[in-house]
Coordinates of C-alpha atoms and ligand atoms in Angstrom, one line a residue:
Chain A
X1 CA -16.6 -3.1 -34.3
X2 CA -17.9 -3.2 -30.8
X3 CA -21.6 -3.4 -30.0
X4 CA -23.6 -3.3 -26.6
X5 CA -25.0 -6.5 -25.6
X6 CA -28.7 -6.7 -24.9
X7 CA -28.3 -7.9 -21.4
X8 CA -26.3 -5.0 -20.2
X9 CA -28.2 -2.6 -17.8
X10 CA -29.7 0.5 -19.0
X11 CA -27.1 3.4 -18.8
X12 CA -27.7 7.3 -18.7
X13 CA -26.5 8.9 -22.0
X14 CA -24.7 12.0 -22.8
X15 CA -24.3 14.1 -26.0
X16 CA -20.7 14.4 -27.2
X17 CA -19.2 16.1 -30.2
X18 CA -16.7 13.9 -32.1
X19 CA -15.0 15.8 -35.1
X20 CA -18.0 18.2 -35.2
X21 CA -21.0 15.5 -35.1
X22 CA -23.1 14.9 -32.3
X23 CA -23.4 11.4 -30.8
X24 CA -25.4 10.0 -27.9
X25 CA -23.1 7.7 -25.8
X26 CA -23.3 5.7 -22.5
X27 CA -21.9 7.7 -19.6
X28 CA -19.9 4.9 -18.3
X29 CA -17.6 5.0 -21.4
X30 CA -14.3 6.5 -21.8
X31 CA -13.5 8.9 -24.5
X32 CA -11.3 6.0 -26.2
X33 CA -14.1 3.4 -25.8
X34 CA -16.7 6.0 -27.2
X35 CA -14.4 6.5 -30.3
X36 CA -14.1 2.7 -30.8
X37 CA -17.8 2.4 -30.4
X38 CA -18.7 5.0 -33.0
X39 CA -16.1 4.8 -35.4
X40 CA -14.2 1.5 -35.0
X41 CA -10.3 1.4 -34.9
X42 CA -9.3 2.3 -38.4
X43 CA -9.2 5.8 -38.0
X44 CA -8.7 6.5 -34.3
X45 CA -5.1 8.2 -34.6
X46 CA -2.2 8.5 -37.1
X47 CA 1.3 7.9 -35.4
X48 CA 4.2 10.1 -36.0
X49 CA 5.5 7.4 -38.3
X50 CA 2.3 7.9 -40.6
X51 CA 0.5 4.7 -39.7
X52 CA -2.7 4.1 -38.0
X53 CA -2.9 3.4 -34.4
X54 CA -5.6 2.7 -32.1
X55 CA -6.0 2.0 -28.3
X56 CA -4.2 -1.0 -27.1
X57 CA -4.4 -1.4 -23.2
X58 CA -7.4 1.1 -22.4
X59 CA -5.9 1.4 -18.8
X60 CA -3.5 4.3 -19.2
X61 CA -0.2 2.5 -19.9
X62 CA 0.4 2.4 -23.7
X63 CA -0.5 6.0 -24.7
X64 CA -1.8 4.7 -28.0
X65 CA -5.2 6.5 -27.3
X66 CA -3.9 10.1 -27.8
X67 CA -6.6 12.3 -28.6
X68 CA -7.8 16.0 -28.5
X69 CA -10.4 16.5 -25.7
X70 CA -12.0 20.0 -25.2
X71 CA -9.3 21.5 -27.4
X72 CA -6.4 19.9 -25.4
X73 CA -4.2 17.7 -27.5
X74 CA -2.6 14.4 -26.7
X75 CA -4.8 13.4 -23.6
X76 CA -5.0 9.8 -23.0
X77 CA -8.7 8.9 -24.1
X78 CA -8.9 5.8 -22.0
X79 CA -8.4 7.8 -18.8
X80 CA -11.1 10.4 -19.2
X81 CA -14.9 9.5 -19.1
X82 CA -17.3 11.3 -21.7
X83 CA -19.1 14.1 -20.3
X84 CA -22.2 16.3 -21.5
X85 CA -21.1 18.7 -24.1
X86 CA -17.5 17.3 -24.5
X87 CA -15.8 18.0 -27.7
X88 CA -13.3 15.3 -29.0
X89 CA -11.2 15.6 -32.0
X90 CA -9.2 12.6 -33.5
X91 CA -5.5 13.4 -34.3
X92 CA -5.4 12.3 -37.9
X93 CA -2.5 14.3 -39.0
X94 CA 0.4 12.0 -38.1
X95 CA 2.2 14.6 -35.9
X96 CA 2.3 14.4 -32.2
X97 CA 4.2 16.1 -29.3
X98 CA 5.9 14.0 -26.6
X99 CA 3.7 15.5 -23.9
Chain B
X1 CA 3.8 23.8 -7.4
X2 CA 0.2 24.4 -6.5
X3 CA -1.5 24.1 -3.1
X4 CA 0.6 22.1 -0.4
X5 CA -1.4 19.6 1.4
X6 CA -0.6 17.2 4.3
X7 CA -1.7 13.7 5.4
X8 CA -0.5 11.1 7.9
X9 CA -0.9 8.4 5.4
X10 CA -1.4 8.3 1.6
X11 CA -2.5 5.5 -0.5
X12 CA -2.0 5.3 -4.2
X13 CA -4.5 3.1 -6.0
X14 CA -8.2 2.1 -5.0
X15 CA -8.0 -1.5 -6.2
X16 CA -8.5 -4.3 -3.8
X17 CA -5.1 -3.6 -2.1
X18 CA -5.7 0.0 -1.5
X19 CA -9.2 -0.3 -0.6
X20 CA -8.4 -3.0 2.1
X21 CA -5.8 -0.9 3.6
X22 CA -7.8 2.2 3.6
X23 CA -10.8 0.4 5.3
X24 CA -8.3 -1.2 8.0
X25 CA -6.5 2.1 8.8
X26 CA -10.0 3.9 9.0
X27 CA -11.0 1.3 11.6
X28 CA -7.9 2.2 13.5
X29 CA -9.0 5.9 13.5
X30 CA -6.8 7.2 10.9
X31 CA -8.0 8.9 7.7
X32 CA -5.8 8.3 4.9
X33 CA -5.8 10.0 1.6
X34 CA -6.5 7.8 -1.4
X35 CA -5.5 8.9 -4.8
X36 CA -6.8 6.8 -7.9
X37 CA -6.8 7.5 -11.5
X38 CA -10.1 5.9 -12.0
X39 CA -13.6 7.5 -11.8
X40 CA -14.8 5.0 -9.1
X41 CA -13.1 2.7 -6.7
X42 CA -12.5 -1.1 -7.8
X43 CA -9.0 -1.1 -9.7
X44 CA -8.9 -3.5 -12.5
X45 CA -10.9 -6.5 -11.4
X46 CA -13.8 -4.5 -9.7
X47 CA -14.0 -1.8 -12.5
X48 CA -17.3 -0.3 -12.8
X49 CA -18.7 -2.7 -9.9
X50 CA -20.0 0.7 -8.3
X51 CA -22.9 0.8 -10.9
X52 CA -22.5 -2.5 -12.7
X53 CA -23.2 -2.8 -16.4
X54 CA -23.1 -6.5 -16.7
X55 CA -24.7 -9.2 -14.6
X56 CA -23.2 -11.9 -12.7
X57 CA -24.1 -14.6 -15.3
X58 CA -21.9 -12.8 -17.7
X59 CA -19.2 -11.4 -15.4
X60 CA -18.5 -14.6 -13.3
X61 CA -18.8 -14.7 -9.6
X62 CA -15.3 -13.3 -8.8
X63 CA -16.4 -9.8 -10.0
X64 CA -19.5 -9.5 -7.9
X65 CA -17.6 -10.8 -4.8
X66 CA -16.0 -7.2 -4.6
X67 CA -19.3 -5.4 -3.6
X68 CA -18.5 -6.1 0.0
X69 CA -15.0 -4.1 -0.3
X70 CA -16.6 -1.4 -2.1
X71 CA -19.2 -1.0 0.4
X72 CA -17.1 -0.9 3.4
X73 CA -14.8 1.6 1.4
X74 CA -17.8 3.9 0.7
X75 CA -18.9 3.7 4.5
X76 CA -15.5 4.2 6.0
X77 CA -14.1 7.7 6.8
X78 CA -11.4 7.9 3.9
X79 CA -10.4 11.0 1.8
X80 CA -10.7 9.4 -1.3
X81 CA -9.9 11.3 -4.4
X82 CA -11.0 9.7 -7.7
X83 CA -9.5 11.1 -11.2
X84 CA -6.3 12.0 -9.3
X85 CA -3.0 10.9 -10.9
X86 CA 0.3 10.8 -8.8
X87 CA 2.9 11.9 -11.5
X88 CA 5.8 12.5 -9.1
X89 CA 7.3 11.3 -5.6
X90 CA 10.3 11.7 -3.6
X91 CA 11.3 10.2 -0.4
X92 CA 12.5 12.7 2.4
X93 CA 13.7 12.3 5.9
X94 CA 10.5 13.2 7.7
X95 CA 8.1 11.6 4.9
X96 CA 7.4 11.4 1.2
X97 CA 6.5 14.2 -1.1
X98 CA 4.0 13.6 -3.8
X99 CA 2.8 15.5 -7.0
X100 CA -0.9 14.9 -7.9
X101 CA -2.8 16.4 -10.7
X102 CA -6.7 16.1 -10.8
X103 CA -9.5 17.9 -12.6
X104 CA -9.0 21.0 -10.3
X105 CA -5.2 21.2 -11.2
X106 CA -2.0 20.4 -9.6
X107 CA -1.2 20.0 -5.8
X108 CA 1.8 18.8 -3.9
X109 CA 1.3 16.7 -0.8
X110 CA 3.6 15.9 2.1
X111 CA 2.6 12.6 3.7
X112 CA 4.3 10.8 6.7
X113 CA 4.0 7.3 5.2
X114 CA 2.9 6.0 1.7
X115 CA 1.3 2.8 0.7
X116 CA 2.0 2.1 -3.2
X117 CA -1.2 0.1 -4.2
X118 CA -0.8 0.8 -8.0
X119 CA -1.3 -2.8 -9.5
X120 CA -0.1 -4.4 -12.6
X121 CA -0.3 -3.9 -16.2
X122 CA -0.4 -6.6 -19.1
X123 CA 2.9 -7.7 -20.3
X124 CA 3.9 -6.4 -23.7
X125 CA 4.9 -9.2 -25.9
X126 CA 5.9 -8.1 -29.4
X127 CA 5.5 -9.9 -32.6
X128 CA 5.0 -8.6 -36.2
X129 CA 1.8 -6.7 -36.6
X130 CA 1.3 -6.2 -33.0
X131 CA 0.8 -2.3 -33.4
X132 CA -2.0 -2.5 -36.0
X133 CA -5.5 -1.4 -35.0
X134 CA -7.6 -4.4 -34.7
X135 CA -5.3 -5.9 -32.2
X136 CA -5.7 -5.2 -28.6
X137 CA -4.9 -6.4 -25.2
X138 CA -7.5 -8.8 -23.5
X139 CA -7.6 -6.5 -20.5
X140 CA -8.7 -3.6 -22.9
X141 CA -11.6 -6.0 -24.2
X142 CA -12.5 -6.7 -20.7
X143 CA -12.6 -3.0 -19.9
X144 CA -15.0 -2.3 -22.6
X145 CA -17.1 -5.2 -21.5
X146 CA -17.2 -4.1 -17.8
X147 CA -17.6 -0.4 -18.6
X148 CA -20.2 -0.4 -21.3
X149 CA -21.3 -4.0 -21.8
X150 CA -19.3 -3.7 -25.4
X151 CA -18.5 -7.0 -27.1
X152 CA -17.0 -7.3 -30.7
X153 CA -19.3 -7.2 -33.6
X154 CA -17.6 -10.0 -35.3
X155 CA -16.1 -12.9 -33.5
X156 CA -12.6 -12.4 -32.4
X157 CA -9.4 -14.5 -32.2
X158 CA -7.8 -14.8 -28.8
X159 CA -3.9 -15.1 -28.5
X160 CA -1.5 -15.9 -25.8
X161 CA -1.4 -17.4 -22.5
X162 CA -2.7 -17.4 -18.9
X163 CA -6.0 -17.4 -17.0
X164 CA -7.3 -13.9 -17.9
X165 CA -7.3 -15.1 -21.7
X166 CA -9.6 -18.0 -20.8
X167 CA -11.6 -15.6 -18.5
X168 CA -12.4 -13.3 -21.4
X169 CA -13.1 -16.1 -23.7
X170 CA -15.4 -17.8 -21.3
X171 CA -17.2 -14.3 -20.7
X172 CA -17.7 -13.9 -24.5
X173 CA -19.2 -17.3 -24.7
X174 CA -21.7 -16.3 -22.1
X175 CA -22.4 -13.0 -23.9
X176 CA -23.2 -14.9 -27.1
X177 CA -20.0 -14.0 -29.1
X178 CA -17.8 -16.9 -28.8
X179 CA -14.2 -16.6 -30.1
X180 CA -13.5 -18.0 -33.5
X181 CA -10.6 -19.9 -32.0
X182 CA -7.9 -19.5 -29.2
X183 CA -4.3 -19.5 -30.1
X184 CA -2.8 -20.7 -27.0
X185 CA 1.1 -20.4 -26.6
X186 CA 1.2 -22.9 -23.5
X187 CA 2.0 -26.3 -24.8
X188 CA -0.8 -28.9 -24.1
X189 CA 1.8 -30.9 -21.8
X190 CA 1.9 -28.0 -19.3
X191 CA -2.0 -28.5 -18.4
X192 CA -0.7 -31.8 -16.8
X193 CA 1.8 -30.1 -14.6
X194 CA -0.5 -30.1 -11.4
X195 CA 0.4 -33.6 -11.1
X196 CA 3.9 -32.7 -10.4
X197 CA 3.1 -29.7 -8.1
X198 CA 0.6 -31.8 -5.8
X199 CA 0.8 -29.5 -2.8
X200 CA 0.2 -26.2 -4.6
X201 CA -2.3 -28.0 -6.8
X202 CA -4.2 -29.1 -3.7
X203 CA -4.1 -25.7 -2.0
X204 CA -5.1 -23.9 -5.1
X205 CA -7.7 -26.5 -6.3
X206 CA -10.6 -23.9 -6.6
X207 CA -8.4 -21.9 -9.1
X208 CA -7.6 -25.2 -11.2
X209 CA -11.2 -26.1 -11.1
X210 CA -12.4 -22.7 -12.2
X211 CA -9.9 -23.0 -15.0
X212 CA -11.0 -26.5 -16.1
X213 CA -14.6 -25.6 -15.9
X214 CA -13.9 -22.6 -18.4
X215 CA -12.1 -24.8 -20.7
X216 CA -14.7 -27.4 -20.8
X217 CA -17.3 -24.7 -21.3
X218 CA -15.3 -23.4 -24.4
X219 CA -14.9 -26.9 -25.7
X220 CA -18.6 -27.4 -25.2
X221 CA -19.5 -24.1 -27.2
X222 CA -17.3 -25.6 -29.9
X223 CA -14.4 -23.1 -29.8
X224 CA -11.2 -24.7 -31.2
X225 CA -8.3 -24.3 -28.8
X226 CA -4.9 -24.8 -30.3
X227 CA -2.3 -25.5 -27.4
X228 CA 1.5 -24.9 -28.2
X229 CA 1.2 -22.0 -30.8
X230 CA 4.7 -21.2 -31.1
X231 CA 4.6 -17.9 -33.3
X232 CA 2.2 -15.2 -34.3
X233 CA 2.0 -12.4 -36.9
X234 CA -1.0 -10.0 -37.6
X235 CA -1.4 -8.5 -41.2
X236 CA -3.5 -6.1 -43.0
X237 CA -3.3 -2.9 -44.8
X238 CA -4.7 -0.3 -42.3
X239 CA -5.8 -2.7 -39.6
X240 CA -5.7 -6.2 -38.9
X241 CA -7.3 -8.5 -41.6
X242 CA -5.5 -11.7 -40.8
X243 CA -3.8 -13.6 -38.0
X244 CA -1.0 -16.2 -38.9
X245 CA 0.3 -18.7 -36.4
X246 CA 2.9 -21.4 -36.2
X247 CA 1.4 -24.5 -34.8
X248 CA 2.4 -28.1 -35.1
X249 CA 5.3 -27.5 -37.6
X250 CA 3.3 -25.3 -40.0
X251 CA 2.0 -21.6 -40.5
X252 CA -1.8 -21.4 -40.4
X253 CA -3.8 -18.3 -41.6
X254 CA -7.1 -17.1 -40.2
X255 CA -9.1 -14.1 -41.4
X256 CA -10.1 -12.0 -38.6
X257 CA -10.9 -8.2 -37.8
X258 CA -9.9 -8.4 -34.2
X259 CA -7.1 -10.3 -32.4
X260 CA -7.1 -9.9 -28.4
X261 CA -3.9 -10.8 -26.9
X262 CA -2.7 -11.8 -23.2
X263 CA 0.7 -12.7 -22.0
X264 CA 0.2 -12.3 -18.2
X265 CA 0.5 -9.3 -16.2
X266 CA 3.6 -7.6 -14.4
X267 CA 3.9 -5.1 -11.7
X268 CA 3.4 -1.5 -13.0
X269 CA 6.7 -0.2 -12.1
X270 CA 6.9 3.7 -12.9
X271 CA 6.2 5.2 -9.6
X272 CA 8.1 2.7 -7.4
X273 CA 11.1 3.1 -9.6
X274 CA 10.9 6.8 -9.8
X275 CA 10.9 7.0 -5.9
X276 CA 14.0 4.8 -5.9
X277 CA 12.7 1.5 -4.8
X278 CA 14.9 -1.4 -6.0
X279 CA 13.5 -4.1 -8.3
X280 CA 14.8 -7.6 -8.6
X281 CA 14.1 -9.9 -11.4
X282 CA 11.8 -12.8 -10.3
X283 CA 12.5 -16.1 -12.5
X284 CA 9.0 -17.6 -11.8
X285 CA 7.1 -14.4 -12.6
X286 CA 9.4 -13.4 -15.5
X287 CA 9.5 -9.9 -14.6
X288 CA 10.9 -7.3 -12.2
X289 CA 9.4 -7.0 -8.8
X290 CA 10.0 -4.4 -6.1
X291 CA 12.2 -5.5 -3.0
X292 CA 9.8 -5.7 0.1
X293 CA 10.6 -7.0 3.4
X294 CA 8.1 -9.5 5.3
X295 CA 5.9 -6.5 6.4
X296 CA 5.6 -5.4 2.8
X297 CA 7.7 -2.4 3.4
X298 CA 10.1 -1.3 0.5
X299 CA 11.9 1.3 2.2
X300 CA 11.7 3.7 5.1
X301 CA 8.2 5.0 5.1
X302 CA 7.0 3.3 2.1
X303 CA 4.9 0.2 1.8
X304 CA 3.8 -1.7 -1.4
X305 CA 0.7 -4.1 -1.5
X306 CA -1.1 -5.9 -4.1
X307 CA -0.1 -6.9 -7.6
X308 CA 2.2 -3.8 -7.9
X309 CA 4.6 -6.0 -5.5
X310 CA 4.2 -9.1 -7.5
X311 CA 1.3 -11.0 -9.1
X312 CA -0.8 -12.7 -6.5
X313 CA -4.4 -12.0 -7.6
X314 CA -7.2 -10.0 -6.1
X315 CA -7.6 -12.0 -3.0
X316 CA -4.1 -11.7 -2.1
X317 CA -4.3 -8.0 -2.9
X318 CA -6.8 -7.4 -0.4
X319 CA -5.0 -9.4 2.3
X320 CA -1.7 -7.6 1.4
X321 CA -3.7 -4.3 1.8
X322 CA -4.6 -5.2 5.3
X323 CA -1.3 -6.4 6.3
X324 CA 0.4 -3.3 5.0
X325 CA -2.2 -1.4 7.1
X326 CA -1.3 -3.3 10.2
X327 CA 2.2 -2.8 9.8
X328 CA 1.9 0.9 9.0
X329 CA -0.1 1.5 12.4
X330 CA 2.1 2.5 15.1
X331 CA 1.2 -0.1 17.8
X332 CA -0.2 0.8 21.3
X333 CA 0.4 -1.5 24.1
X334 CA -3.2 -2.6 24.9
X335 CA -3.9 -3.8 21.3
X336 CA -0.9 -5.7 20.4
X337 CA -2.0 -9.1 21.1
X338 CA -5.1 -8.6 19.0
X339 CA -3.2 -7.1 16.1
X340 CA -0.6 -10.1 16.2
X341 CA -3.4 -12.6 16.0
X342 CA -5.0 -10.5 13.1
X343 CA -1.7 -10.5 11.3
X344 CA -1.0 -14.2 11.8
X345 CA -4.4 -15.1 10.5
X346 CA -3.9 -13.1 7.4
X347 CA -0.4 -14.4 6.8
X348 CA -1.7 -17.9 7.0
X349 CA -4.4 -17.4 4.5
X350 CA -2.1 -15.5 2.3
X351 CA 0.5 -18.3 2.2
X352 CA -2.4 -21.0 1.5
X353 CA -3.7 -18.9 -1.4
X354 CA -0.2 -18.3 -2.7
X355 CA 0.9 -21.8 -2.6
X356 CA -0.7 -22.3 -6.0
X357 CA 1.6 -19.6 -7.8
X358 CA 4.6 -21.5 -8.5
X359 CA 2.4 -24.0 -10.3
X360 CA 0.6 -21.4 -12.3
X361 CA 3.9 -19.6 -13.1
X362 CA 5.3 -22.9 -14.4
X363 CA 2.2 -23.7 -16.4
X364 CA 1.9 -20.4 -18.1
X365 CA 5.7 -19.6 -18.5
X366 CA 6.5 -17.7 -21.5
X367 CA 9.2 -18.5 -23.9
X368 CA 12.1 -16.2 -22.7
X369 CA 13.7 -16.2 -26.2
X370 CA 10.4 -15.3 -28.0
X371 CA 11.6 -11.6 -28.7
X372 CA 15.0 -12.5 -30.1
X373 CA 13.5 -15.0 -32.4
X374 CA 11.1 -12.4 -34.1
X375 CA 11.9 -10.9 -37.5
X376 CA 13.9 -7.8 -37.5
X377 CA 10.8 -5.6 -38.6
X378 CA 9.0 -6.4 -35.4
X379 CA 8.4 -3.1 -33.5
X380 CA 9.6 -3.1 -29.9
X381 CA 9.1 0.7 -29.0
X382 CA 5.6 1.6 -30.2
X383 CA 6.0 5.2 -29.3
X384 CA 9.1 5.8 -31.3
X385 CA 8.5 2.9 -33.9
X386 CA 11.9 1.5 -33.1
X387 CA 12.3 -2.0 -34.7
X388 CA 14.0 -5.1 -33.4
X389 CA 16.5 -4.8 -36.0
X390 CA 17.4 -1.3 -35.1
X391 CA 17.9 -2.4 -31.6
X392 CA 20.0 -5.4 -32.7
X393 CA 22.2 -3.1 -34.8
X394 CA 22.7 -0.6 -31.7
X395 CA 23.6 -3.7 -29.6
X396 CA 26.3 -4.7 -32.1
X397 CA 27.6 -1.1 -32.2
X398 CA 28.2 -1.1 -28.4
X399 CA 25.0 -0.3 -26.6
X400 CA 25.5 -2.4 -23.5
X401 CA 22.7 -1.7 -21.4
X402 CA 19.1 -0.4 -21.5
X403 CA 19.8 3.2 -21.1
X404 CA 22.5 3.2 -23.6
X405 CA 20.2 1.4 -26.1
X406 CA 17.7 4.3 -25.4
X407 CA 20.2 6.9 -26.0
X408 CA 21.3 5.1 -29.2
X409 CA 17.9 4.5 -30.8
X410 CA 15.2 6.6 -28.7
X411 CA 13.5 3.2 -27.7
X412 CA 11.6 4.1 -24.6
X413 CA 11.7 8.0 -25.0
X414 CA 8.0 8.2 -26.2
X415 CA 4.9 9.1 -24.3
X416 CA 4.6 5.8 -22.4
X417 CA 8.0 6.4 -20.9
X418 CA 9.3 3.0 -21.6
X419 CA 6.3 1.0 -19.9
X420 CA 5.7 -1.1 -23.0
X421 CA 9.2 -1.8 -24.1
X422 CA 11.2 -1.7 -20.9
X423 CA 11.0 -5.5 -20.0
X424 CA 11.4 -6.3 -23.7
X425 CA 14.7 -4.5 -23.9
X426 CA 15.9 -6.1 -20.8
X427 CA 14.8 -9.7 -22.3
X428 CA 16.6 -9.0 -25.6
X429 CA 19.7 -7.8 -23.9
X430 CA 19.7 -10.8 -21.7
X431 CA 19.3 -13.2 -24.6
X432 CA 21.9 -11.5 -27.0
X433 CA 24.6 -11.0 -24.4
X434 CA 23.8 -14.3 -22.3
X435 CA 23.6 -12.2 -19.0
X436 CA 20.8 -12.7 -16.4
X437 CA 18.1 -9.9 -16.6
X438 CA 18.9 -9.0 -13.1
X439 CA 22.3 -7.9 -14.3
X440 CA 21.1 -6.4 -17.4
X441 CA 18.8 -4.1 -15.3
X442 CA 16.2 -1.6 -16.5
X443 CA 15.8 1.9 -17.7
X444 CA 16.5 4.7 -15.3
X445 CA 12.9 5.9 -14.5
X446 CA 12.4 9.7 -14.0
X447 CA 9.4 11.7 -13.2
X448 CA 6.9 12.8 -14.6
X449 CA 5.6 9.1 -14.4
X450 CA 2.2 10.2 -15.7
X451 CA 2.1 12.3 -18.8
X452 CA 1.0 15.8 -17.8
X453 CA -0.7 18.3 -20.3
X454 CA 1.1 21.5 -21.3
X455 CA -1.7 23.4 -19.3
X456 CA -0.8 21.5 -16.1
X457 CA 2.9 22.0 -16.6
X458 CA 2.5 25.8 -17.2
X459 CA 0.4 26.0 -14.1
X460 CA 3.1 24.4 -11.9
X461 CA 5.9 26.3 -13.6
X462 CA 3.9 29.8 -12.6
X463 CA 3.2 28.6 -9.1
X464 CA 6.7 27.1 -8.3
Ligands
LIG1 C1 -6.5 -5.1 -17.4 C2 -6.6 -6.0 -16.3 C3 -7.8 -6.8 -16.2 C4 -7.7 -7.7 -15.0 N1 -9.0 -8.4 -14.9 C5 -8.9 -9.3 -13.8 C6 -10.2 -10.1 -13.6 O1 -11.2 -9.9 -14.2 N2 -10.2 -11.0 -12.6 C7 -9.1 -11.1 -11.8 O2 -9.1 -12.0 -10.8 N3 -7.9 -10.4 -12.1 C8 -7.8 -9.5 -13.0 N4 -6.7 -8.7 -13.1 C9 -5.6 -9.1 -12.2 C10 -5.8 -7.9 -11.3 O3 -5.2 -6.8 -11.4 C11 -5.8 -8.3 -9.7 O4 -6.3 -9.6 -9.4 C12 -6.1 -7.1 -8.8 O5 -6.9 -6.2 -9.3 C13 -5.0 -6.3 -8.2 O6 -5.3 -5.4 -7.4 P1 -4.5 -4.2 -6.8 O7 -5.2 -3.5 -5.8 O8 -3.1 -4.9 -6.7 O9 -4.2 -3.2 -8.3 P2 -5.5 -2.7 -9.3 O10 -6.7 -3.5 -9.1 O11 -4.9 -2.8 -10.5 O12 -5.5 -1.4 -8.8 C14 -4.5 -0.3 -8.9 C15 -5.2 1.0 -9.1 O13 -4.1 1.9 -8.8 C16 -4.3 3.1 -9.8 N5 -3.1 3.8 -10.0 C17 -1.9 3.3 -10.7 N6 -1.0 4.1 -10.7 C18 -1.5 5.3 -10.2 C19 -1.0 6.6 -10.1 N7 0.3 6.9 -10.6 N8 -1.9 7.6 -9.7 C20 -3.2 7.4 -9.3 N9 -3.6 6.0 -9.4 C21 -2.9 5.1 -9.8 C22 -5.1 2.5 -11.0 O14 -5.8 3.3 -11.6 C23 -5.8 1.3 -10.2 O15 -7.1 1.8 -10.1 C24 -6.7 -7.8 -14.1 C25 -5.6 -7.2 -14.5 C26 -5.5 -6.1 -15.5 C27 -4.1 -5.6 -15.7
LIG2 S1 -5.1 2.9 -24.4 FE1 -3.2 2.7 -23.6 S2 -3.0 4.3 -22.6 FE2 -5.1 4.5 -23.4

């Protein structure tokens, strides 16, 4: 869905795990951006109403990017940068706490 | 509640307003603490400029202009704390208390004076299908561009109104992924308004020229621009597959996998409201702005600078940051005259720069009845999936204000705490009840204003 433009400067990469698979990702990306980059937006998150949802604002307002990071659920993926060894799990079950 | 820390002055936000204020305070020998959610200073406009990913030919010159501010910020003696979220605040007789969470955990701060430089957010503007994956705000697309040099694989449709929509379209053209088309909700006749606002138009001519240059470049690149689109709808099974738009008296369809919308920006209200600052409806900006005096002070010990106080753009944010810093400094007799001169110079430049705003506001004015004209199935509260129809029924059943509507329907009770539906609810009630938005008011905002994880809450509960 998104691709890197050839003109962008070279950025260091980190290895992250997304749902158990390892990906090499530019270190400047947020978790939400990384998931959009790897998987696109179709299966980012299931909402409480059972429908698919994906990041909307990428700046901490809408809370559409909720995702499990290093075991902790409902983090705003757009506010957390990817880091070496980070483990990310998408919340595809359609249940979510208000937290 | 964790460790208790003290500071003379705290600044929340390291965008142009917060950075400029911190630099000016440091010059005067005060070491402010600066909390910011981001990884690096810059705020929205100068995001990732500390280690740029895209070059100036793609970003435009405004972006690289921020380097001077970033350099001065990094050299000054400032207690800068990235990745820190202020989730709570309370005004007290001798200062302000703040709750902060960062990677190390939670801490509580007591500061004598506070500057809110928390910036703006994109205005939520519901229409059918706006909750589908494949529909994002233009600002989100710009963040992907600045942070990772990411652009859409397939050419997107841009929809909405305002300068940021055209900036993104222009940037995408430069990056070789021109939009399929631009669905501009601004009627073509509005672009002739500068003729009626000659004074503002002259003082803000560089803004207008930049806008015309961008539009010309888009036309040259062959991007169709439809002015005066009156309604929008996105459809698709699990994600956006098509966008429908009502233009020149008919509905039109366009296949697309990505729609990027922009309907202007409004001050991010949560923290200001949570610490009890009054907000008034601003007709020109079509949103709530915090009430501030001429020195940008909002209440005892609290100042607000930048787009969080009203939309004025990055240069205005920077000037407001410096003005707020000057006002926060307790003045000693021997530098009164110098500071006064500095203040007057800043005020003068700020007024000249802001003279274009009424024109821009009139040009990009959104139809205030938009929401009430959407179909009942349109989601208004994305978090709790509350539809416009449910809200209409609750209003008929006697929900007279935003807080009652919330209690009746759960609208605004989800994780975003009403950021995405708050002003929609005000607008809807205002239209339905034929009352001015000021009278309708807004949700009561209570902390935490930033979502805390269970671990953070548990840590605070055990420490308290
Ligand atoms: C998504 C988006 C993109 C934009 N892009 C452009 C652009 O390309 N060009 C342009 O001219 N204008 C742009 N604007 C307008 C732009 O916001 C202003 O011109 C300028 O950035 C305003 O500066 P500021 O210092 O007031 O706020 P901002 O730059 O928004 O900075 C506010 C900072 O406060 C932080 N913050 C907010 N709340 C908290 C909290 N509770 N705790 C800790 N930190 C907090 C935020 O993380 C942010 O870093 C954009 C606006 C948005 C919303
Ligand atoms: S995408 Fe909106 S909060 Fe993360």
